[in-house]
GROMACS .gro file of C-alpha atoms in nm:
model
  105
    1MET     CA    1   9.234  -3.841  -4.115
    2CYS     CA    2   9.035  -3.908  -4.427
    3GLY     CA    3   8.854  -3.573  -4.464
    4ARG     CA    4   8.731  -3.541  -4.105
    5SER     CA    5   8.827  -3.289  -3.840
    6GLN     CA    6   8.868  -3.340  -3.467
    7LEU     CA    7   8.492  -3.299  -3.420
    8GLU     CA    8   8.424  -3.589  -3.658
    9VAL     CA    9   8.254  -3.354  -3.904
   10SER     CA   10   8.336  -3.374  -4.271
   11GLU     CA   11   8.516  -3.081  -4.430
   12GLU     CA   12   8.240  -3.061  -4.690
   13LEU     CA   13   7.979  -2.991  -4.423
   14GLY     CA   14   8.198  -2.725  -4.265
   15ALA     CA   15   8.251  -2.557  -4.602
   16ARG     CA   16   7.877  -2.561  -4.675
   17LEU     CA   17   7.794  -2.401  -4.340
   18TRP     CA   18   8.069  -2.143  -4.388
   19GLN     CA   19   7.921  -2.048  -4.726
   20ARG     CA   20   7.568  -2.022  -4.588
   21PHE     CA   21   7.656  -1.799  -4.290
   22PRO     CA   22   7.728  -1.471  -4.478
   23ASP     CA   23   7.397  -1.494  -4.667
   24ASP     CA   24   7.165  -1.452  -4.371
   25GLY     CA   25   7.384  -1.476  -4.059
   26ASN     CA   26   7.242  -1.815  -3.977
   27VAL     CA   27   7.362  -2.171  -4.033
   28ARG     CA   28   7.035  -2.346  -3.954
   29CYS     CA   29   6.868  -2.553  -4.219
   30TYR     CA   30   6.570  -2.406  -4.392
   31SER     CA   31   6.256  -2.565  -4.256
   32THR     CA   32   5.944  -2.654  -4.443
   33GLY     CA   33   5.597  -2.552  -4.340
   34ARG     CA   34   5.440  -2.228  -4.237
   35PRO     CA   35   5.653  -2.011  -4.006
   36ARG     CA   36   5.516  -1.946  -3.659
   37VAL     CA   37   5.345  -1.615  -3.596
   38THR     CA   38   5.467  -1.580  -3.239
   39MET     CA   39   5.821  -1.604  -3.112
   40PRO     CA   40   5.904  -1.804  -2.797
   41ASN     CA   41   5.933  -1.486  -2.589
   42GLU     CA   42   5.583  -1.383  -2.701
   43ASP     CA   43   5.453  -1.727  -2.599
   44ARG     CA   44   5.608  -1.673  -2.256
   45TYR     CA   45   5.444  -1.330  -2.238
   46LEU     CA   46   5.106  -1.488  -2.316
   47ALA     CA   47   5.157  -1.750  -2.045
   48ALA     CA   48   5.259  -1.493  -1.784
   49THR     CA   49   4.966  -1.267  -1.871
   50ALA     CA   50   4.721  -1.557  -1.858
   51LYS     CA   51   4.854  -1.672  -1.521
   52ARG     CA   52   4.844  -1.318  -1.382
   53ASN     CA   53   4.480  -1.268  -1.478
   54ARG     CA   54   4.308  -1.607  -1.478
   55ARG     CA   55   3.972  -1.469  -1.593
   56SER     CA   56   4.100  -1.306  -1.911
   57THR     CA   57   3.970  -1.452  -2.235
   58ALA     CA   58   4.174  -1.550  -2.540
   59SER     CA   59   4.046  -1.238  -2.718
   60ASP     CA   60   4.165  -1.019  -2.429
   61LEU     CA   61   4.505  -1.186  -2.434
   62SER     CA   62   4.527  -1.140  -2.810
   63ARG     CA   63   4.459  -0.767  -2.773
   64GLN     CA   64   4.713  -0.734  -2.490
   65LEU     CA   65   4.980  -0.911  -2.695
   66SER     CA   66   4.906  -0.690  -2.994
   67SER     CA   67   4.937  -0.371  -2.790
   68ALA     CA   68   5.252  -0.487  -2.610
   69THR     CA   69   5.452  -0.635  -2.898
   70GLY     CA   70   5.274  -0.532  -3.216
   71THR     CA   71   5.218  -0.895  -3.317
   72THR     CA   72   4.859  -0.957  -3.424
   73VAL     CA   73   4.735  -1.310  -3.351
   74SER     CA   74   4.390  -1.465  -3.354
   75ARG     CA   75   4.215  -1.593  -3.044
   76GLN     CA   76   4.251  -1.949  -3.179
   77THR     CA   77   4.629  -1.905  -3.186
   78VAL     CA   78   4.629  -1.779  -2.827
   79TYR     CA   79   4.409  -2.072  -2.725
   80ARG     CA   80   4.646  -2.318  -2.898
   81ARG     CA   81   4.962  -2.166  -2.749
   82LEU     CA   82   4.819  -2.174  -2.397
   83GLY     CA   83   4.702  -2.532  -2.453
   84HIS     CA   84   5.058  -2.636  -2.542
   85ILE     CA   85   5.181  -2.522  -2.202
   86GLY     CA   86   4.889  -2.677  -2.014
   87LEU     CA   87   4.661  -2.376  -1.960
   88TYR     CA   88   4.317  -2.480  -2.080
   89ALA     CA   89   3.999  -2.276  -2.068
   90ARG     CA   90   3.735  -2.407  -1.837
   91ARG     CA   91   3.367  -2.337  -1.863
   92PRO     CA   92   3.225  -2.230  -1.526
   93VAL     CA   93   2.983  -2.476  -1.371
   94ARG     CA   94   2.622  -2.366  -1.373
   95CYS     CA   95   2.468  -2.424  -1.037
   96VAL     CA   96   2.167  -2.308  -0.846
   97PRO     CA   97   2.257  -2.025  -0.608
   98LEU     CA   98   2.226  -2.135  -0.247
   99THR     CA   99   2.001  -1.961  -0.001
  100VAL     CA  100   2.069  -1.895   0.364
  101THR     CA  101   1.873  -2.207   0.465
  102HIS     CA  102   2.098  -2.425   0.250
  103CYS     CA  103   2.406  -2.292   0.426
  104ARG     CA  104   2.269  -2.388   0.768
  105MET     CA  105   2.226  -2.753   0.676
   0.00000   0.00000   0.00000
């Protein structure tokens, strides 16, 4: 079969993965770049908390995440994570308060 198994993976690749597994219990490739501060389950927690209380600010959510999981994140990180899932902050519209006469019109 010319060095390939039934899965069409070379024996060399299998041996390399087998050697890497005992080191850290993981066979994933090492990635470049800065590692993420929050895990996916913490991102889901942020989303659920933000949806539960729509008026909470990014600073409030950061404090809640820190007290719940022990992970300290900045408000910019919270803002970015919520933006990735489609929850954007909106600035309330400033309008003139209506009087009783306006309501009758």
